[in-house]
């Protein structure tokens, strides 16, 4: 680097005190990391990140500053007052930082989401511990407010001189010196930095245009005239600014003594009762829990384990964390909200004793070793899933207990993805919405770097045209830029002191929610703790199943007492008969189960983790299958590796295994392994596994592993990418898999009713769930205004078995309020006429209409047509004639045909209890020689077959290189279709439009898995007439 | 295929040559005709009985697609619904590729990447429909625009003229096809019956009221164009056709579906009268002055024009309107008519004002031949606002003081030296000096004049060179009649990357030894050449 010497021969020194990163949304045009890196390269003494009224970007800057060796990172914020004054406030020390965070919090909370409001009043405290740079506007006239500034901040106030080559530098400088003289204020040089290098001005212009919602060529003075707002080299600065102004920057920087490392997190006090320490209280609770879990005799092994864990927790001082989670879980228990913990710390014996999880560590002996890593000093991680419909109660409890100023949700920074970037950039470059839509339609070709010209051509655009080139360039630059703050799904931060002293808090989009300005990863980077409060639909369904059974025959089931390791349950799972079951119900999972043949709990743990994009991309599934089926020898390159991979037969399946491999085989320190894990999660976005690749392969080679093995491990790491699944989560999920499978196996009626009552959730529609449960021999009874509750319920049959009664909630268009009123007003006396329904339940004509369409009025009026006619004729009782029976000529209405009933059922309920629609069409389908689904398994592998069915799901997983999976349904079952990409293009219309699809193809049978490889697709939708079948399409 | 409707017929009198011209050819009487756009015929008083009416329905199901012009490639029309563009109509070629109404625009593109996607324009549809209505008026005096895609003609009176029903039908069908419309046609004694039949796509022709019911019975409910909620409700009762509706008890039907629908059914069946109003084209002024002799004398012609302008003034006055453009046509015995258009800055009504402008233009016009007729055509009428307090310019001509307003001055200048030669200048919000201003027409719409505020206190020379001139340089400083001293700057401009005119320059205010103050710049590229861009006064 050239040294920058001033005229006197002294080296020029400079600290940039006013720089915006791209966390000042749509103004800053560089990532904080880029700014830091450039400042280091230019030899700056310090860099201040002063994003406008936000602290969102500073943790990244902080991490980067450490990584690149920045001499000093200053934390501050640019603030615009309502009066138009612009200030840059820098935190001089911890108190100043707290004051600034509180100021930002107040300003943000006073305005709607995404905005802030600041007036002079906010500064009454004078912001002790902060330095203030005043950026005067270009009028250079003084008014009262400027004197107010002087009075408020006194000797902590500077005038910022920002010379940006606008042609008036000399005048500006003179005017500012004059103001400084009159107000007795010192001047300091600043750069108003918006980007790390000049070439970003193009992107900066684009952002400005996006911000203002106009095209770039119309943006005019919204844009900056030039690209001076970048980090300028010391030589340039030396020419632009008088030396004393540059020297002042360094003087200011030197008085600043604050780093984010000083932030310390304090746990809330109220989790420990008076007279107890966190350690003693935790010990007390655990002992109590042990008694509860093992009432007779606690196994010695458990006692030992608990003791070991408690010591580890004590060493790291994590007792308050466990107590915090315990408190939340205890609240949920008290409200009968089902919950289940997962995560690295959740599978500990301590958590089992505390009731945070129901996974018996005895059942899971293999997991405990990876409990908390002492060396890694990684904060423990417990996510707690709650019933999705009742999670809000838990959240409100946390707010209530700790107060809104001490508990808040972590933020999620929404960043530009290819689609959104393309849309926004396209708009400001003047492309029409439809043109951009064409390009954005299929973004699969976008690998982050290159764009296939043929795709651009196909979208009707010329890849050589300058506009398109600019568009693609800008989209690439914009990718990964933050756009706005959103709330994290459930990451809570709870602290002892007001949170606003730690990080600014702002309003979220949802009413009554506040979020902090940091993301989950920011919290991890600073070593702060959070509790994830998540919602899980399956927990709702399981709790409802338990309740239905309790009401039906008084059985009291819980997650803990569902009979364990029932072979019949595993028999069912091995057949792939898992529709509705947690996690293992997808097409891919169902196809895998007969091959994996899970026979015990740990098999389920693997099953949950293995059929995921990560392991599939890393090509781990088939090696594992072969080894499990004994088709391939299980061997390990070393004992170290064996220790890590033995439980998964030598194939790395879990995220933890990859990290351990890096440690034992490549010599990573635990800290490095942890960085690798985070880089894995983000490499697609930020593109940075490079340094790890070399180190990993080098390390493994040095330890005597073969190059090929090393490369394979690295490929697997890449494959894990964003999808790698940790064993610690899998272990908790596996319990829910088992419990839901047990319910499906032994109590199908209750389980299906609970699923129906928890919709929408899972892969399958109500119709499919009902067909499935009927195939399992459960009687399903129709919606009936005199029998149904709002929810689906169980009714006892004469033989004592449970029948499923559909609830009024299945009726489309019936509000919950109206439905519940119908049930409530019915009490014990059934409705005898529609007029009674109107009068007693207060239904309006629309409400009656949907009930009539649903066939729920059958006991009152007979068939649907008559019910509709009757309903249309009812009138609200008038005060004069309370109940009016008017004489009317009776119309001749045809009874609906079976086909009409089926159509009406689908339209109104989304399912039918009549015969399957294809039953009625079978004679027509026979003419095309379409086979029934149930006959396929009897044929031989490779047969040519024709099948037809309703299209119920279309799925195009991102991992399957353009394959579309289609599920067809006929009156006998399902047909799983594989449509290769080429064929999909050839039969685009049929694939996209068919609701009833005919297929010619080839049968593929592998064990119990039956697929049809499509060769030709035919759209037979017209046969269906009015039948509405909506397919569930998944990407 | 020629498509006449692309030039909408605006006024009836405009079609063809004036009567006098025809009269000359056929030796008829001279006359002075003034036709204020009166409709050629009015709907006849309804003295006739219902059965003597016959309604011809033209239903245009593909109008949104066809209104966009000829279909040269596969096209769809989309409409925005809740933020999503959905296909409203697909042309046969697009439909063959699997594109169906209701799909998203993206789905259509997925099926046929080359498909042309156009957004629906109801305005264009309306205009097309009106043009068609005008065209149809040749077949009947009563043409109605019944809905956004239905035209109705009462043809009972036209049958003889056009050689019977079949002939008339053939002519209309051929004309529609030639203009590129796929229409569904039906004939029935009531407007609604013919409409419903046409919607059902039945080429029905019913002449006897007694036959209506049997023809309608099998029609599905969708033909009735009733609100979806009503259709759903009665379909839910198993009622799916008009016949089913007719079978229901009247009172019960009215109570459930609404009396209005019952009335519609009765009207369709001819049980109730269904009076319709004929559509009329919007009013435009158009007047002819026809002469007995060919006239070449300019003074006489001017006098005739003045007279026409006075009728225009009366026409506009009674309607409180003004016009901004006028078109004079001077017809000759042989050869095409000579056209002369006169424009104003704003809507204007006064004959004197127009006449003054006309005189300026007329002086400079050459007539190839003597004139046999003059027509004044009034253009689009606009609401007239009176303005006051205009900036006035004063001049002297022949010892007489003249006062002009700014707009009058502009009009007079434009009339004399041509519209394209008179401009205003306005500033544009743009950093690039060469684009920071633009010319603006003074005779155009006033509304879009927005004066961009220049960034304060920036130095810009009033005299800018059309193209920057390269300057030689010596020791890094530019020369222009001597070495320049840079007074102020640089003002760095790096912008305009989004078009082909991007710049990266450092601008300076400079002075040369003669004391000339210049605006110069140095390119911010490797050559770092100097240029002169303007002079300060």
Short mmCIF file of N, CA and C in Angstrom, two decimals, chain A residues 641-749:
data_model
loop_
_atom_site.label_atom_id
_atom_site.label_comp_id
_atom_site.label_asym_id
_atom_site.label_seq_id
_atom_site.Cartn_x
_atom_site.Cartn_y
_atom_site.Cartn_z
N UNK A 641 -12.96 -41.88 13.09
CA UNK A 641 -14.14 -41.71 12.25
C UNK A 641 -15.22 -42.70 12.68
N UNK A 642 -14.80 -43.90 13.02
CA UNK A 642 -15.76 -44.90 13.47
C UNK A 642 -16.55 -44.38 14.67
N UNK A 643 -15.83 -43.74 15.57
CA UNK A 643 -16.50 -43.21 16.75
C UNK A 643 -17.61 -42.24 16.38
N UNK A 644 -17.39 -41.50 15.32
CA UNK A 644 -18.37 -40.47 14.94
C UNK A 644 -19.52 -41.08 14.13
N UNK A 645 -19.15 -42.03 13.23
CA UNK A 645 -20.14 -42.44 12.24
C UNK A 645 -20.76 -43.80 12.50
N UNK A 646 -20.33 -44.45 13.59
CA UNK A 646 -20.79 -45.82 13.75
C UNK A 646 -22.31 -45.94 13.82
N UNK A 647 -22.93 -45.01 14.52
CA UNK A 647 -24.37 -45.15 14.72
C UNK A 647 -25.15 -44.95 13.42
N UNK A 648 -24.52 -44.37 12.40
CA UNK A 648 -25.20 -44.25 11.12
C UNK A 648 -24.47 -45.06 10.05
N UNK A 649 -23.86 -46.13 10.46
CA UNK A 649 -23.24 -47.10 9.55
C UNK A 649 -22.19 -46.45 8.65
N UNK A 650 -21.47 -45.49 9.15
CA UNK A 650 -20.37 -44.92 8.39
C UNK A 650 -20.77 -43.82 7.43
N UNK A 651 -22.06 -43.49 7.41
CA UNK A 651 -22.51 -42.42 6.50
C UNK A 651 -22.89 -41.21 7.34
N UNK A 652 -22.30 -40.07 7.10
CA UNK A 652 -22.69 -38.90 7.90
C UNK A 652 -24.09 -38.45 7.52
N UNK A 653 -24.97 -38.40 8.47
CA UNK A 653 -26.35 -38.03 8.20
C UNK A 653 -26.73 -36.76 8.95
N UNK A 654 -26.17 -36.58 10.13
CA UNK A 654 -26.55 -35.43 10.95
C UNK A 654 -25.50 -34.33 10.88
N UNK A 655 -26.00 -33.12 11.09
CA UNK A 655 -25.12 -31.95 11.12
C UNK A 655 -23.99 -32.12 12.14
N UNK A 656 -24.33 -32.66 13.32
CA UNK A 656 -23.32 -32.80 14.36
C UNK A 656 -22.17 -33.68 13.90
N UNK A 657 -22.51 -34.71 13.11
CA UNK A 657 -21.47 -35.63 12.67
C UNK A 657 -20.45 -34.94 11.77
N UNK A 658 -20.97 -34.05 10.91
CA UNK A 658 -20.07 -33.33 10.03
C UNK A 658 -19.09 -32.49 10.84
N UNK A 659 -19.61 -31.82 11.86
CA UNK A 659 -18.73 -30.99 12.68
C UNK A 659 -17.72 -31.83 13.43
N UNK A 660 -18.19 -32.96 13.95
CA UNK A 660 -17.26 -33.82 14.67
C UNK A 660 -16.18 -34.36 13.75
N UNK A 661 -16.60 -34.70 12.52
CA UNK A 661 -15.62 -35.19 11.55
C UNK A 661 -14.54 -34.15 11.31
N UNK A 662 -14.99 -32.90 11.17
CA UNK A 662 -14.02 -31.84 10.93
C UNK A 662 -13.02 -31.78 12.08
N UNK A 663 -13.51 -32.07 13.29
CA UNK A 663 -12.62 -32.01 14.44
C UNK A 663 -11.69 -33.22 14.48
N UNK A 664 -12.28 -34.43 14.43
CA UNK A 664 -11.44 -35.60 14.64
C UNK A 664 -10.60 -35.94 13.42
N UNK A 665 -11.12 -35.66 12.21
CA UNK A 665 -10.39 -36.11 11.03
C UNK A 665 -9.57 -35.01 10.38
N UNK A 666 -10.00 -33.75 10.53
CA UNK A 666 -9.29 -32.68 9.85
C UNK A 666 -8.62 -31.72 10.82
N UNK A 667 -8.72 -31.99 12.11
CA UNK A 667 -8.00 -31.19 13.08
C UNK A 667 -8.57 -29.81 13.32
N UNK A 668 -9.84 -29.61 13.03
CA UNK A 668 -10.47 -28.32 13.34
C UNK A 668 -10.58 -28.17 14.86
N UNK A 669 -10.47 -26.93 15.34
CA UNK A 669 -10.82 -26.71 16.73
C UNK A 669 -12.34 -26.66 16.80
N UNK A 670 -12.92 -26.91 17.99
CA UNK A 670 -14.39 -26.86 18.07
C UNK A 670 -14.94 -25.51 17.58
N UNK A 671 -14.20 -24.44 17.89
CA UNK A 671 -14.64 -23.13 17.43
C UNK A 671 -14.69 -23.05 15.91
N UNK A 672 -13.66 -23.60 15.27
CA UNK A 672 -13.64 -23.58 13.81
C UNK A 672 -14.78 -24.42 13.25
N UNK A 673 -15.02 -25.55 13.89
CA UNK A 673 -16.10 -26.41 13.43
C UNK A 673 -17.42 -25.68 13.51
N UNK A 674 -17.57 -24.88 14.55
CA UNK A 674 -18.81 -24.13 14.69
C UNK A 674 -18.94 -23.08 13.59
N UNK A 675 -17.80 -22.44 13.26
CA UNK A 675 -17.84 -21.47 12.17
C UNK A 675 -18.20 -22.16 10.86
N UNK A 676 -17.67 -23.38 10.72
CA UNK A 676 -17.99 -24.15 9.53
C UNK A 676 -19.49 -24.40 9.44
N UNK A 677 -20.07 -24.72 10.58
CA UNK A 677 -21.52 -24.97 10.59
C UNK A 677 -22.29 -23.74 10.11
N UNK A 678 -21.87 -22.58 10.60
CA UNK A 678 -22.58 -21.36 10.21
C UNK A 678 -22.33 -21.02 8.76
N UNK A 679 -21.09 -21.27 8.32
CA UNK A 679 -20.79 -20.99 6.91
C UNK A 679 -21.62 -21.92 6.04
N UNK A 680 -21.82 -23.16 6.52
CA UNK A 680 -22.63 -24.10 5.77
C UNK A 680 -24.03 -23.55 5.55
N UNK A 681 -24.57 -22.97 6.61
CA UNK A 681 -25.94 -22.48 6.53
C UNK A 681 -26.03 -21.33 5.54
N UNK A 682 -24.96 -20.64 5.32
CA UNK A 682 -25.06 -19.41 4.52
C UNK A 682 -24.28 -19.48 3.22
N UNK A 683 -23.66 -20.63 2.92
CA UNK A 683 -22.71 -20.55 1.80
C UNK A 683 -23.39 -20.26 0.48
N UNK A 684 -24.61 -20.70 0.33
CA UNK A 684 -25.28 -20.43 -0.95
C UNK A 684 -25.53 -18.94 -1.10
N UNK A 685 -25.83 -18.31 0.02
CA UNK A 685 -26.14 -16.89 -0.05
C UNK A 685 -24.86 -16.06 -0.18
N UNK A 686 -23.88 -16.39 0.60
CA UNK A 686 -22.70 -15.52 0.62
C UNK A 686 -21.52 -16.14 -0.11
N UNK A 687 -21.67 -17.41 -0.45
CA UNK A 687 -20.64 -18.05 -1.27
C UNK A 687 -19.29 -18.11 -0.59
N UNK A 688 -19.20 -18.73 0.57
CA UNK A 688 -17.89 -18.71 1.21
C UNK A 688 -17.52 -19.97 1.95
N UNK A 689 -17.46 -21.11 1.26
CA UNK A 689 -16.91 -22.29 1.91
C UNK A 689 -15.45 -22.48 1.51
N UNK A 690 -15.00 -21.62 0.61
CA UNK A 690 -13.66 -21.77 0.04
C UNK A 690 -12.56 -22.01 1.06
N UNK A 691 -12.36 -21.12 2.02
CA UNK A 691 -11.27 -21.29 2.98
C UNK A 691 -11.41 -22.61 3.74
N UNK A 692 -12.66 -23.02 4.01
CA UNK A 692 -12.86 -24.26 4.77
C UNK A 692 -12.49 -25.48 3.93
N UNK A 693 -12.80 -25.39 2.64
CA UNK A 693 -12.54 -26.53 1.77
C UNK A 693 -11.07 -26.91 1.84
N UNK A 694 -10.23 -25.91 1.66
CA UNK A 694 -8.80 -26.17 1.63
C UNK A 694 -8.34 -26.75 2.97
N UNK A 695 -8.80 -26.09 4.03
CA UNK A 695 -8.35 -26.48 5.35
C UNK A 695 -8.80 -27.90 5.68
N UNK A 696 -10.02 -28.19 5.28
CA UNK A 696 -10.58 -29.49 5.59
C UNK A 696 -9.82 -30.60 4.87
N UNK A 697 -9.65 -30.39 3.58
CA UNK A 697 -9.02 -31.44 2.79
C UNK A 697 -7.55 -31.57 3.17
N UNK A 698 -6.92 -30.43 3.36
CA UNK A 698 -5.53 -30.43 3.80
C UNK A 698 -5.40 -31.19 5.12
N UNK A 699 -6.28 -30.82 6.06
CA UNK A 699 -6.22 -31.43 7.39
C UNK A 699 -6.41 -32.93 7.32
N UNK A 700 -7.32 -33.38 6.47
CA UNK A 700 -7.58 -34.81 6.40
C UNK A 700 -6.42 -35.53 5.74
N UNK A 701 -5.86 -34.88 4.71
CA UNK A 701 -4.71 -35.51 4.06
C UNK A 701 -3.57 -35.68 5.07
N UNK A 702 -3.35 -34.62 5.84
CA UNK A 702 -2.26 -34.68 6.80
C UNK A 702 -2.46 -35.82 7.80
N UNK A 703 -3.73 -36.11 8.08
CA UNK A 703 -3.98 -37.16 9.06
C UNK A 703 -4.13 -38.52 8.40
N UNK A 704 -3.71 -38.59 7.17
CA UNK A 704 -3.60 -39.88 6.51
C UNK A 704 -4.88 -40.39 5.86
N UNK A 705 -5.87 -39.48 5.65
CA UNK A 705 -7.07 -39.94 4.95
C UNK A 705 -6.87 -39.77 3.46
N UNK A 706 -7.56 -40.61 2.71
CA UNK A 706 -7.39 -40.52 1.26
C UNK A 706 -8.10 -39.28 0.73
N UNK A 707 -7.51 -38.76 -0.32
CA UNK A 707 -8.05 -37.56 -0.96
C UNK A 707 -9.53 -37.76 -1.30
N UNK A 708 -9.84 -38.95 -1.82
CA UNK A 708 -11.21 -39.17 -2.28
C UNK A 708 -12.20 -39.10 -1.12
N UNK A 709 -11.82 -39.71 -0.01
CA UNK A 709 -12.68 -39.67 1.17
C UNK A 709 -12.88 -38.22 1.61
N UNK A 710 -11.79 -37.47 1.60
CA UNK A 710 -11.86 -36.07 2.01
C UNK A 710 -12.81 -35.29 1.10
N UNK A 711 -12.65 -35.50 -0.21
CA UNK A 711 -13.51 -34.79 -1.16
C UNK A 711 -14.97 -35.15 -0.95
N UNK A 712 -15.19 -36.45 -0.68
CA UNK A 712 -16.56 -36.91 -0.49
C UNK A 712 -17.17 -36.22 0.73
N UNK A 713 -16.40 -36.14 1.79
CA UNK A 713 -16.89 -35.46 2.99
C UNK A 713 -17.22 -34.01 2.68
N UNK A 714 -16.34 -33.38 1.91
CA UNK A 714 -16.60 -31.97 1.61
C UNK A 714 -17.87 -31.81 0.78
N UNK A 715 -18.05 -32.70 -0.19
CA UNK A 715 -19.27 -32.64 -0.99
C UNK A 715 -20.50 -32.77 -0.10
N UNK A 716 -20.39 -33.67 0.86
CA UNK A 716 -21.53 -33.88 1.75
C UNK A 716 -21.79 -32.63 2.58
N UNK A 717 -20.71 -31.99 2.97
CA UNK A 717 -20.89 -30.74 3.74
C UNK A 717 -21.61 -29.71 2.90
N UNK A 718 -21.18 -29.60 1.65
CA UNK A 718 -21.86 -28.65 0.75
C UNK A 718 -23.33 -29.00 0.62
N UNK A 719 -23.56 -30.30 0.45
CA UNK A 719 -24.94 -30.76 0.28
C UNK A 719 -25.80 -30.38 1.46
N UNK A 720 -25.22 -30.45 2.65
CA UNK A 720 -25.99 -30.09 3.83
C UNK A 720 -26.55 -28.68 3.73
N UNK A 721 -25.68 -27.82 3.19
CA UNK A 721 -26.08 -26.44 2.95
C UNK A 721 -27.03 -25.95 4.00
N UNK A 722 -28.13 -25.44 3.49
CA UNK A 722 -29.07 -24.84 4.41
C UNK A 722 -29.96 -25.89 5.05
N UNK A 723 -29.87 -27.13 4.59
CA UNK A 723 -30.87 -28.10 5.01
C UNK A 723 -30.39 -29.13 6.02
N UNK A 724 -29.13 -29.07 6.35
CA UNK A 724 -28.60 -30.10 7.25
C UNK A 724 -29.45 -30.19 8.51
N UNK A 725 -29.72 -31.38 8.93
CA UNK A 725 -30.62 -31.53 10.07
C UNK A 725 -29.86 -32.05 11.26
N UNK A 726 -29.97 -31.39 12.39
CA UNK A 726 -29.21 -31.85 13.56
C UNK A 726 -29.89 -33.04 14.22
N UNK A 727 -29.10 -33.92 14.71
CA UNK A 727 -29.59 -35.11 15.40
C UNK A 727 -30.42 -34.72 16.62
N UNK A 728 -30.00 -33.64 17.28
CA UNK A 728 -30.69 -33.25 18.49
C UNK A 728 -32.14 -32.85 18.21
N UNK A 729 -32.41 -32.33 17.01
CA UNK A 729 -33.79 -32.01 16.68
C UNK A 729 -34.53 -33.25 16.22
N UNK A 730 -33.80 -34.05 15.45
CA UNK A 730 -34.38 -35.27 14.93
C UNK A 730 -34.87 -36.17 16.07
N UNK A 731 -34.09 -36.21 17.15
CA UNK A 731 -34.43 -37.09 18.26
C UNK A 731 -35.76 -36.69 18.87
N UNK A 732 -35.99 -35.38 18.99
CA UNK A 732 -37.26 -34.95 19.57
C UNK A 732 -38.41 -35.17 18.60
N UNK A 733 -38.15 -34.89 17.33
CA UNK A 733 -39.20 -35.10 16.34
C UNK A 733 -39.60 -36.57 16.28
N UNK A 734 -38.60 -37.44 16.43
CA UNK A 734 -38.89 -38.86 16.29
C UNK A 734 -39.94 -39.31 17.31
N UNK A 735 -39.96 -38.67 18.48
CA UNK A 735 -40.95 -39.04 19.47
C UNK A 735 -42.36 -38.72 18.96
N UNK A 736 -42.47 -37.55 18.33
CA UNK A 736 -43.78 -37.17 17.80
C UNK A 736 -44.15 -38.07 16.63
N UNK A 737 -43.14 -38.50 15.86
CA UNK A 737 -43.40 -39.45 14.78
C UNK A 737 -43.98 -40.73 15.39
N UNK A 738 -43.35 -41.19 16.44
CA UNK A 738 -43.81 -42.44 17.04
C UNK A 738 -45.21 -42.30 17.61
N UNK A 739 -45.42 -41.23 18.35
CA UNK A 739 -46.73 -41.07 18.99
C UNK A 739 -47.83 -40.94 17.95
N UNK A 740 -47.57 -40.15 16.90
CA UNK A 740 -48.62 -40.00 15.89
C UNK A 740 -48.84 -41.32 15.15
N UNK A 741 -47.77 -42.08 14.93
CA UNK A 741 -47.94 -43.39 14.28
C UNK A 741 -48.74 -44.32 15.18
N UNK A 742 -48.45 -44.28 16.46
CA UNK A 742 -49.19 -45.13 17.39
C UNK A 742 -50.68 -44.81 17.34
N UNK A 743 -50.98 -43.51 17.31
CA UNK A 743 -52.39 -43.10 17.27
C UNK A 743 -53.04 -43.56 15.97
N UNK A 744 -52.32 -43.40 14.87
CA UNK A 744 -52.89 -43.80 13.59
C UNK A 744 -53.13 -45.30 13.56
N UNK A 745 -52.21 -46.03 14.17
CA UNK A 745 -52.29 -47.48 14.14
C UNK A 745 -53.42 -47.99 15.03
N UNK A 746 -53.51 -47.45 16.25
CA UNK A 746 -54.46 -48.00 17.21
C UNK A 746 -55.76 -47.22 17.32
N UNK A 747 -55.70 -45.92 17.05
CA UNK A 747 -56.90 -45.11 17.20
C UNK A 747 -57.14 -44.26 15.95
N UNK A 748 -57.34 -44.91 14.82
CA UNK A 748 -57.40 -44.13 13.57
C UNK A 748 -58.55 -43.12 13.57
N UNK A 749 -59.68 -43.46 14.16
CA UNK A 749 -60.81 -42.53 14.13
C UNK A 749 -60.47 -41.26 14.90
#
